[in-house]
PDB file of C-alpha atoms in Angstrom:
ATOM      1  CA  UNK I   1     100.586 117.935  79.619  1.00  0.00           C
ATOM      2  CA  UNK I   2     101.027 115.077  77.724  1.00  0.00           C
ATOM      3  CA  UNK I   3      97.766 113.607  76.164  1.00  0.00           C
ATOM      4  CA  UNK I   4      97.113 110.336  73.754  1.00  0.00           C
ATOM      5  CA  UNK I   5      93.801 110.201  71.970  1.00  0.00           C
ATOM      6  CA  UNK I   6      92.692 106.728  70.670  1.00  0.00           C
ATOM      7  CA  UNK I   7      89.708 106.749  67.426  1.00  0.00           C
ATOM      8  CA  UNK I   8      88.829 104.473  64.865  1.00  0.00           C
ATOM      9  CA  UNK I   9      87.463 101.392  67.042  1.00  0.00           C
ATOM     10  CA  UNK I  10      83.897 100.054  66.553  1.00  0.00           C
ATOM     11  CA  UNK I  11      81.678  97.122  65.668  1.00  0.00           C
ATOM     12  CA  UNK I  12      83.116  94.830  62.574  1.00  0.00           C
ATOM     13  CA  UNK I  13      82.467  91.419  61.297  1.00  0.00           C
ATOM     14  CA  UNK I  14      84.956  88.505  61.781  1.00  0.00           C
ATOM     15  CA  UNK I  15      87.191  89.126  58.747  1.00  0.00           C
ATOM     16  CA  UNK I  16      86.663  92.464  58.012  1.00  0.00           C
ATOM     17  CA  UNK I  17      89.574  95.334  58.536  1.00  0.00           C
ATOM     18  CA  UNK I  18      89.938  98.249  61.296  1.00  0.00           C
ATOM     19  CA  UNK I  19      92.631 100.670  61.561  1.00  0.00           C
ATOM     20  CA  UNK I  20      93.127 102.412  65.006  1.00  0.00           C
ATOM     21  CA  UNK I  21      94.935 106.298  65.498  1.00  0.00           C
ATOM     22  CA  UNK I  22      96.723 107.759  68.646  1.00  0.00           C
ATOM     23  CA  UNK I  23      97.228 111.448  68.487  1.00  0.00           C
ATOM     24  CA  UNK I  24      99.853 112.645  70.783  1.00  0.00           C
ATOM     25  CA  UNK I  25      99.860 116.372  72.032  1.00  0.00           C
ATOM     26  CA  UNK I  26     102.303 117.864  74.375  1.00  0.00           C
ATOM     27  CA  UNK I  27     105.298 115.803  73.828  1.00  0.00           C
ATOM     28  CA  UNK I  28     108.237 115.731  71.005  1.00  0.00           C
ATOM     29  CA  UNK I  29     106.921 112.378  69.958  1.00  0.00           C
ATOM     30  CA  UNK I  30     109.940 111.201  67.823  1.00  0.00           C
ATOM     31  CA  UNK I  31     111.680 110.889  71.103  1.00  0.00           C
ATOM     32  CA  UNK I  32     109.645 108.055  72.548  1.00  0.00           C
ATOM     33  CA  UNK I  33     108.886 104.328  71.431  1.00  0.00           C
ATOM     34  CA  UNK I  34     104.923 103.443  71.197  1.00  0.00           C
ATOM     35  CA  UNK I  35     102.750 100.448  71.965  1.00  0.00           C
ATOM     36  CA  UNK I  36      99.621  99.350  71.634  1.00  0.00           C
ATOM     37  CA  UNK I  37      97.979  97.435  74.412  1.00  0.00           C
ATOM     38  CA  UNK I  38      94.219  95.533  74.945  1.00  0.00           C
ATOM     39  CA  UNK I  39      91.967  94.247  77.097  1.00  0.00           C
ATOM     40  CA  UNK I  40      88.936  92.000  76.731  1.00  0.00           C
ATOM     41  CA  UNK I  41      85.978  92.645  78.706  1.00  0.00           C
ATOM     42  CA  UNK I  42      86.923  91.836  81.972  1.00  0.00           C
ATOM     43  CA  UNK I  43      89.958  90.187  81.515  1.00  0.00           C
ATOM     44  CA  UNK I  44      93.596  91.356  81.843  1.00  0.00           C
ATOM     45  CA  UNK I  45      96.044  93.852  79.979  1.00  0.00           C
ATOM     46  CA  UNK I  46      97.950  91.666  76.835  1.00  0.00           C
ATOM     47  CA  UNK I  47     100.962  93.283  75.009  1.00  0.00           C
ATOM     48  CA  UNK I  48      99.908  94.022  71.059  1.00  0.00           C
ATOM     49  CA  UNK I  49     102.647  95.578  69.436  1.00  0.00           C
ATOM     50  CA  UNK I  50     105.368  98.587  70.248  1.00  0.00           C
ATOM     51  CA  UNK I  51     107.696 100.388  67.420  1.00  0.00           C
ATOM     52  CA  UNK I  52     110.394 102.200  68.133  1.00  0.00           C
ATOM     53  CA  UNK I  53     111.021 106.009  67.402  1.00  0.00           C
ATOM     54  CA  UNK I  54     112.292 105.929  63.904  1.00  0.00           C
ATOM     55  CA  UNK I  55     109.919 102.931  63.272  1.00  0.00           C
ATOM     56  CA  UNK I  56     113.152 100.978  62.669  1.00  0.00           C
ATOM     57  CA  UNK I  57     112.162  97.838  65.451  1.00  0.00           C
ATOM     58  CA  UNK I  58     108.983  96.599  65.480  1.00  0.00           C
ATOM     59  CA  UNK I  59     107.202  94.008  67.629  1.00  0.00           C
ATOM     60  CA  UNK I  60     103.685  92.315  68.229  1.00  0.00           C
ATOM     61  CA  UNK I  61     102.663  89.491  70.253  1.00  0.00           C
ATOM     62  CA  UNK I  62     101.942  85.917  68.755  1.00  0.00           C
ATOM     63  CA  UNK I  63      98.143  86.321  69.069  1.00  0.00           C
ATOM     64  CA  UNK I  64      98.385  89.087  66.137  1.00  0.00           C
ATOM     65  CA  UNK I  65     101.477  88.633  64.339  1.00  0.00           C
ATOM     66  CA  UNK I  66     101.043  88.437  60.579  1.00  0.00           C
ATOM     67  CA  UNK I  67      97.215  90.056  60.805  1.00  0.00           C
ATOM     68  CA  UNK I  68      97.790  93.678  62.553  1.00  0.00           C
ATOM     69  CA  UNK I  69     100.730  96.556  61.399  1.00  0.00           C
ATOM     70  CA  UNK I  70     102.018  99.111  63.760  1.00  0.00           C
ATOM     71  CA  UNK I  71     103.176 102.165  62.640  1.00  0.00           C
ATOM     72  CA  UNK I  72     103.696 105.676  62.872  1.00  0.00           C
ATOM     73  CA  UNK I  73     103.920 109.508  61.421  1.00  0.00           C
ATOM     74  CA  UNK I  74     106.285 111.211  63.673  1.00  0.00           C
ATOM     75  CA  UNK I  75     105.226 114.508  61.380  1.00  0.00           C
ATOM     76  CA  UNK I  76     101.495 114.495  62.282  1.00  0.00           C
ATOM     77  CA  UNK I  77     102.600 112.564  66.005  1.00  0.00           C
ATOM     78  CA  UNK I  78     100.507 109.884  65.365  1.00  0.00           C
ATOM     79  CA  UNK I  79     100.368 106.084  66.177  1.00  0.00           C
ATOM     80  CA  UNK I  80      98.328 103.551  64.029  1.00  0.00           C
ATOM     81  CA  UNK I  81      97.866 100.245  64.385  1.00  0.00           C
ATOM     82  CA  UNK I  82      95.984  98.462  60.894  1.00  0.00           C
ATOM     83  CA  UNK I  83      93.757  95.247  61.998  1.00  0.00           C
ATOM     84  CA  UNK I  84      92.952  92.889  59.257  1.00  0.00           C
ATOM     85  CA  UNK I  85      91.645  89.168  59.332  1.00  0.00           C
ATOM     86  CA  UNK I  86      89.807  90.492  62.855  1.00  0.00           C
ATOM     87  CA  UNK I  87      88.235  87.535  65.064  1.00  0.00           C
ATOM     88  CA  UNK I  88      85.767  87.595  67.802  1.00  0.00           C
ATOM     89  CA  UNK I  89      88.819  86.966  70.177  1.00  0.00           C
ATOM     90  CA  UNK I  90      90.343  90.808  69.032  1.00  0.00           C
ATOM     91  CA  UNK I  91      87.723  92.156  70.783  1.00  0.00           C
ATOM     92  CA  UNK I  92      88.793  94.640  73.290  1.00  0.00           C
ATOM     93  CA  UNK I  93      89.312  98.010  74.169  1.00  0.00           C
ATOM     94  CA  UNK I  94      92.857  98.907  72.945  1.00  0.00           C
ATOM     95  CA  UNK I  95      95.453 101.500  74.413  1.00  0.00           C
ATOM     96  CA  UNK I  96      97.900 103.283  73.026  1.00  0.00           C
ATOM     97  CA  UNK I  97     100.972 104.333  75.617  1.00  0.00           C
ATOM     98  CA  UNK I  98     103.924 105.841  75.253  1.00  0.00           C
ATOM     99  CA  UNK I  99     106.827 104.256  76.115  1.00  0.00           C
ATOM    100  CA  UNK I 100     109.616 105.711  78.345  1.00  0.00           C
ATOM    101  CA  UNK I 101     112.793 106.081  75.964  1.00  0.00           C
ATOM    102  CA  UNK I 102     113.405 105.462  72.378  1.00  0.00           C
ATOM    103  CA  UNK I 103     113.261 101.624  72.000  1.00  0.00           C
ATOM    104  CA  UNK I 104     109.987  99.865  73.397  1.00  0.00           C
ATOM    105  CA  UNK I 105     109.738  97.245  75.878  1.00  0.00           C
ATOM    106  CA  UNK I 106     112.870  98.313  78.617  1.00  0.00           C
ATOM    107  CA  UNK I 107     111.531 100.861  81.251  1.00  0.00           C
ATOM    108  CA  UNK I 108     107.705 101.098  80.949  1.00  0.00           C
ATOM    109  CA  UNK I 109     105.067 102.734  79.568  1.00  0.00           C
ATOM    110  CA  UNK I 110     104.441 106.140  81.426  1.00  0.00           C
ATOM    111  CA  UNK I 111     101.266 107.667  79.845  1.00  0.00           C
ATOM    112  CA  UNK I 112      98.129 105.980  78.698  1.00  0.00           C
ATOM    113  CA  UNK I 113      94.920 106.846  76.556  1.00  0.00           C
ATOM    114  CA  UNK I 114      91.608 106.264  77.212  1.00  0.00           C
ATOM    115  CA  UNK I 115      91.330 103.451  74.853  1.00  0.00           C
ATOM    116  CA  UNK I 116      89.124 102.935  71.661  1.00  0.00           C
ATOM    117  CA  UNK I 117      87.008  99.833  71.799  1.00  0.00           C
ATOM    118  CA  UNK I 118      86.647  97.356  69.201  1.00  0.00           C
ATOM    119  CA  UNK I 119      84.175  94.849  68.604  1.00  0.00           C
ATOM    120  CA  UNK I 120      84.413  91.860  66.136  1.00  0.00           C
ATOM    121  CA  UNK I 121      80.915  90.287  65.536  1.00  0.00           C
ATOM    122  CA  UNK I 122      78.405  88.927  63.064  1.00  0.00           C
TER     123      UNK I 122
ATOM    124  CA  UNK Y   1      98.562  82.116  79.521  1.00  0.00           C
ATOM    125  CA  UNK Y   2     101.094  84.795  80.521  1.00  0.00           C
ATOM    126  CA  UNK Y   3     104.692  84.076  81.636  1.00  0.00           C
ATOM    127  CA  UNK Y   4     104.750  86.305  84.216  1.00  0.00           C
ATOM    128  CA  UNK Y   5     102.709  84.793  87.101  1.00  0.00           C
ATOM    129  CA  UNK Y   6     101.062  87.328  89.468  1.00  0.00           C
ATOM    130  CA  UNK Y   7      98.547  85.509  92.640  1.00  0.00           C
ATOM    131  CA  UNK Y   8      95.499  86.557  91.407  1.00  0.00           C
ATOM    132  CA  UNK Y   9      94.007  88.318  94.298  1.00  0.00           C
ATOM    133  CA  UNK Y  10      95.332  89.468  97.635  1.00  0.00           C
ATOM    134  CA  UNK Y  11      93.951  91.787 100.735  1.00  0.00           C
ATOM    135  CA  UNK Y  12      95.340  94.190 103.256  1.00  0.00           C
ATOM    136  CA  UNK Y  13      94.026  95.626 106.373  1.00  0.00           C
ATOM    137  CA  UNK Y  14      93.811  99.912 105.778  1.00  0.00           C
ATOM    138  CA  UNK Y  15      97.427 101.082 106.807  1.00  0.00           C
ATOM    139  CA  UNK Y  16      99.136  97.655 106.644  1.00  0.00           C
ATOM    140  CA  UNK Y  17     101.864  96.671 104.600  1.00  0.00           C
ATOM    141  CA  UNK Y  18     101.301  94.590 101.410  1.00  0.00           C
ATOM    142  CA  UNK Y  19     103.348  93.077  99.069  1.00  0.00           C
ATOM    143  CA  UNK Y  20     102.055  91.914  95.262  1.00  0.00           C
ATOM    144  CA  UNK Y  21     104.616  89.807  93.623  1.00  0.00           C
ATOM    145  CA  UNK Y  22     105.268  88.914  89.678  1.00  0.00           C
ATOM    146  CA  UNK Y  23     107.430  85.434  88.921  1.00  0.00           C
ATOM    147  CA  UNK Y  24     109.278  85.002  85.410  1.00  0.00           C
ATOM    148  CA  UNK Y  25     111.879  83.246  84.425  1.00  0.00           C
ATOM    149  CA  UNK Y  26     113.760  86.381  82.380  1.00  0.00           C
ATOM    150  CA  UNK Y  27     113.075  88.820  85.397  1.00  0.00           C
ATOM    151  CA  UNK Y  28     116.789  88.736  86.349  1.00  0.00           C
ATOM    152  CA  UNK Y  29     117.442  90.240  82.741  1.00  0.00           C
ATOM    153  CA  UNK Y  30     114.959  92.936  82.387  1.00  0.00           C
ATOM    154  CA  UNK Y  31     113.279  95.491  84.337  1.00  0.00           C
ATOM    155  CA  UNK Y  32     109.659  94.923  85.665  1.00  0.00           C
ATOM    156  CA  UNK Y  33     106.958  98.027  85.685  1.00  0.00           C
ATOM    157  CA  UNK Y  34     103.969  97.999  87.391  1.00  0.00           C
ATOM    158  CA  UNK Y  35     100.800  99.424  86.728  1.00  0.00           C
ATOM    159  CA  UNK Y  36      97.412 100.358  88.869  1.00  0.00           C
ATOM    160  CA  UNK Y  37      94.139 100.325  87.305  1.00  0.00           C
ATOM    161  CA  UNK Y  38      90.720 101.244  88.975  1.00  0.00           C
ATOM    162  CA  UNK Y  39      87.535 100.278  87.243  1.00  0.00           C
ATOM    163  CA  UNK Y  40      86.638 101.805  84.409  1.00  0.00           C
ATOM    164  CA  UNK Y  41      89.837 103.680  84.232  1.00  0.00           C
ATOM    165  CA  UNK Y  42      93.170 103.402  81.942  1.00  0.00           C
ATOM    166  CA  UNK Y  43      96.068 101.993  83.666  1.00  0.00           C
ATOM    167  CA  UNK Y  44      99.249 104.224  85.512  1.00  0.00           C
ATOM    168  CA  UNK Y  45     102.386 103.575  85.797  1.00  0.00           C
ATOM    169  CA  UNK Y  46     103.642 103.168  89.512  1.00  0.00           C
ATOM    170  CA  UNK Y  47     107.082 101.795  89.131  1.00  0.00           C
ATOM    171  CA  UNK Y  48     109.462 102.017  86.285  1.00  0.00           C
ATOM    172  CA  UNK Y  49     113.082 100.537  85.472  1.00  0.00           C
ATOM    173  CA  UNK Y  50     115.162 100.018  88.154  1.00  0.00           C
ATOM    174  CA  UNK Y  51     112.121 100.080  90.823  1.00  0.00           C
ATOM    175  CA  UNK Y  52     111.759 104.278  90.197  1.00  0.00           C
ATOM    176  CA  UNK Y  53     108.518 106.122  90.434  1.00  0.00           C
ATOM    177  CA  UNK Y  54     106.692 108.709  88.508  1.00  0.00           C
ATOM    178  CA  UNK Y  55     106.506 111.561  89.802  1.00  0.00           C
ATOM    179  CA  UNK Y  56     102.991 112.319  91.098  1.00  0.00           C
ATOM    180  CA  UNK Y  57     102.699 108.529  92.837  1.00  0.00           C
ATOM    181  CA  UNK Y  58     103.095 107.945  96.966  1.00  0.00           C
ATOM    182  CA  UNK Y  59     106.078 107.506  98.185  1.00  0.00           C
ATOM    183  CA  UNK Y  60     104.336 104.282  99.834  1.00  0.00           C
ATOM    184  CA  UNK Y  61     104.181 102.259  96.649  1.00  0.00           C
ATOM    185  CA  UNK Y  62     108.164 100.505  96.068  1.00  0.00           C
ATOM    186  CA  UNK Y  63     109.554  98.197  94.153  1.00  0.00           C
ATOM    187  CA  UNK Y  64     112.071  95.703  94.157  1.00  0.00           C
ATOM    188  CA  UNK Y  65     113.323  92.614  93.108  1.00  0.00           C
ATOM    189  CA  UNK Y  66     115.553  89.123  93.720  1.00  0.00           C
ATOM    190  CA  UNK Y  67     116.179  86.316  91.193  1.00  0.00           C
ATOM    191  CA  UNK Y  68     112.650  85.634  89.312  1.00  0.00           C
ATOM    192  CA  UNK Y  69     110.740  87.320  91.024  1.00  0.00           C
ATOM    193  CA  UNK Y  70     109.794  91.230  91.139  1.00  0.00           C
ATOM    194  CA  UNK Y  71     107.681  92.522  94.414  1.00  0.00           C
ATOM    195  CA  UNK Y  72     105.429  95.807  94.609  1.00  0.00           C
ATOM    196  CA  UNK Y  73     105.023  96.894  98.042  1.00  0.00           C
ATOM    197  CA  UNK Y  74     102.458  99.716  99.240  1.00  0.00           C
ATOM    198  CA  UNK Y  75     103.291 100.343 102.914  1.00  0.00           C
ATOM    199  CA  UNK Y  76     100.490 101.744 105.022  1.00  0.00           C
ATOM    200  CA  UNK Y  77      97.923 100.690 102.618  1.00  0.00           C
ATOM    201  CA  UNK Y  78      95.018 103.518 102.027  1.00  0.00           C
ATOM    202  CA  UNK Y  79      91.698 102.646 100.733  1.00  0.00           C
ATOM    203  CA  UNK Y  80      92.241 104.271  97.346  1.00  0.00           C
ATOM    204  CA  UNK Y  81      94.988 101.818  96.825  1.00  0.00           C
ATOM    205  CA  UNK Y  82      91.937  98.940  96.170  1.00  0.00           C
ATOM    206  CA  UNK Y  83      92.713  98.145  92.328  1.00  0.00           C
ATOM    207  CA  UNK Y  84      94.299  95.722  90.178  1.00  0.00           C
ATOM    208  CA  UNK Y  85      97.438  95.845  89.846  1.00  0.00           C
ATOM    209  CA  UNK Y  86      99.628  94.326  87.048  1.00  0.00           C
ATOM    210  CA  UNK Y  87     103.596  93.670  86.603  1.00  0.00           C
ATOM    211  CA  UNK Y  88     104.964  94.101  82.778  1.00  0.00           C
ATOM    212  CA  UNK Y  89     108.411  92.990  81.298  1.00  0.00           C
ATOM    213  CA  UNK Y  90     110.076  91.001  78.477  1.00  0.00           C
ATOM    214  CA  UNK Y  91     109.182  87.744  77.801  1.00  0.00           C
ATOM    215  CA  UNK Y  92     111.484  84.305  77.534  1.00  0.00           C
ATOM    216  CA  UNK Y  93     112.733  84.806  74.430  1.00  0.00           C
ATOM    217  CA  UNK Y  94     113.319  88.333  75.561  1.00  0.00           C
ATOM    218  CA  UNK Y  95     111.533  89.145  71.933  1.00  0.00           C
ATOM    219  CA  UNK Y  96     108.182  90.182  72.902  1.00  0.00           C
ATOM    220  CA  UNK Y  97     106.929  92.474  75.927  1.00  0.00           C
ATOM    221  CA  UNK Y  98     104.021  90.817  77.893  1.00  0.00           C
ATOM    222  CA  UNK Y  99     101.990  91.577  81.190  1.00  0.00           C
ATOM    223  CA  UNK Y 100     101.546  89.083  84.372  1.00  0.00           C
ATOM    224  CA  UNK Y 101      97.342  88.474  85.029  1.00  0.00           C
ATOM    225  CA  UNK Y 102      96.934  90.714  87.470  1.00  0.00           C
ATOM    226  CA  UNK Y 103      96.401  91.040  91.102  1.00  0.00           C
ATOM    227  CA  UNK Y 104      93.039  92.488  92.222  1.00  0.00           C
ATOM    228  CA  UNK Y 105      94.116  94.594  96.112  1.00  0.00           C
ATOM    229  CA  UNK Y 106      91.477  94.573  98.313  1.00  0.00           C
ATOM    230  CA  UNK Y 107      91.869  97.419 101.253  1.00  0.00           C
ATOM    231  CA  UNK Y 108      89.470  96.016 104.337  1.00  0.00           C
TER     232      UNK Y 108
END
């Protein structure tokens, strides 16, 4: 069964730095593309940032463009996503999924975590 | 604001036929997925690439799709089916990935 495990969220001040892990089990994870997606209490599901399976095409939405890093160790199957300059408005839990083939963003994303929440306050 | 447009809520009577429907102008281009969340609980995938599903979900959720706009349809509507429900694709410039706002199902 495949399984994603989310760490490394918590409570930070505006400014500060988090960086978020996704450990994948039960799948060769070099053959699948990764994203990262949130969601802010009670709001909807917003796109962060996918990378594809040799880390050679990247994307992130607008919102965190320049401030967060995807990336990923396809030796230790493992998805990270670095958060610096965090603002009250990154607050959210935040998914990792894997993605369907090789390239992110084309068929869908077929298995979720459970999400590590983050919280950006004074 | 997202650029894929989903009506924010919409109901069904238990065992009718319901149809939640995502708008954007690059849908002829890509492929739409669409995902079910219950409270509390992670999203799943329902419909994938060319309106396929996963194995494991109803054969009563389908997908489709004409010009702009992508539909998911659950026929016979059961009362576990009450969720949100959210459509996912590529955005204008075709250079970002990005998810409609969601359609809350209620089952009556």
């Amino acid at each position: 069964e495949v399984e994603l495990v989310e760490s490394g969220g918590g409570l930070v001040q505006p400014g500060r730095s988090l960086r978020l892990s996704c450990a994948a089990s039960g799948l060769t994870f070099d053959d699948y593309a990764m994203q990262w997606v949130r969601q802010a209490p009670g709001k909807g599901l917003e796109w962060v940032s996918g990378i594809s399976w040799n880390s050679g095409s990247i994307g992130y939405a607008d919102s965190v463009k320049g401030r967060f890093i995807i990336s990923r160790d396809n030796a230790k199957n493992s998805l990270y996503l670095q958060m610096n300059s965090l603002r009250p408005e990154d607050t959210a839990l935040y998914y990792c999924a894997k993605d369907f083939q090789p390239y992110w963003g084309s068929y869908g994303m077929d298995v979720w975590g459970q999400g590590t929440t983050v919280t950006v306050s004074s | 604001s997202s650029e894929l447009t989903q009506d924010p809520a919409v109901s069904v009577a238990l065992g009718q036929t319901v149809r939640i429907t995502c708008q954007g102008d690059r849908l002829r281009s890509y492929y739409v997925s669409w995902y079910q969340q219950k409270p509390g609980q992670a999203p799943v995938l329902v419909i994938y690439g060319k309106n396929n599903r996963p194995s494991g979900i109803p054969d009563r959720f389908s997908g489709s799709s004409s010009g702009n706009t992508a539909s998911l349809t659950i026929t016979g509507a059961q009362a576990e089916d009450e969720a949100d429900y959210y459509c996912n694709s590529r955005d204008s410039s075709g250079n970002h990935v990005v998810f409609g706002g969601g359609t809350k199902l209620t089952v009556l």
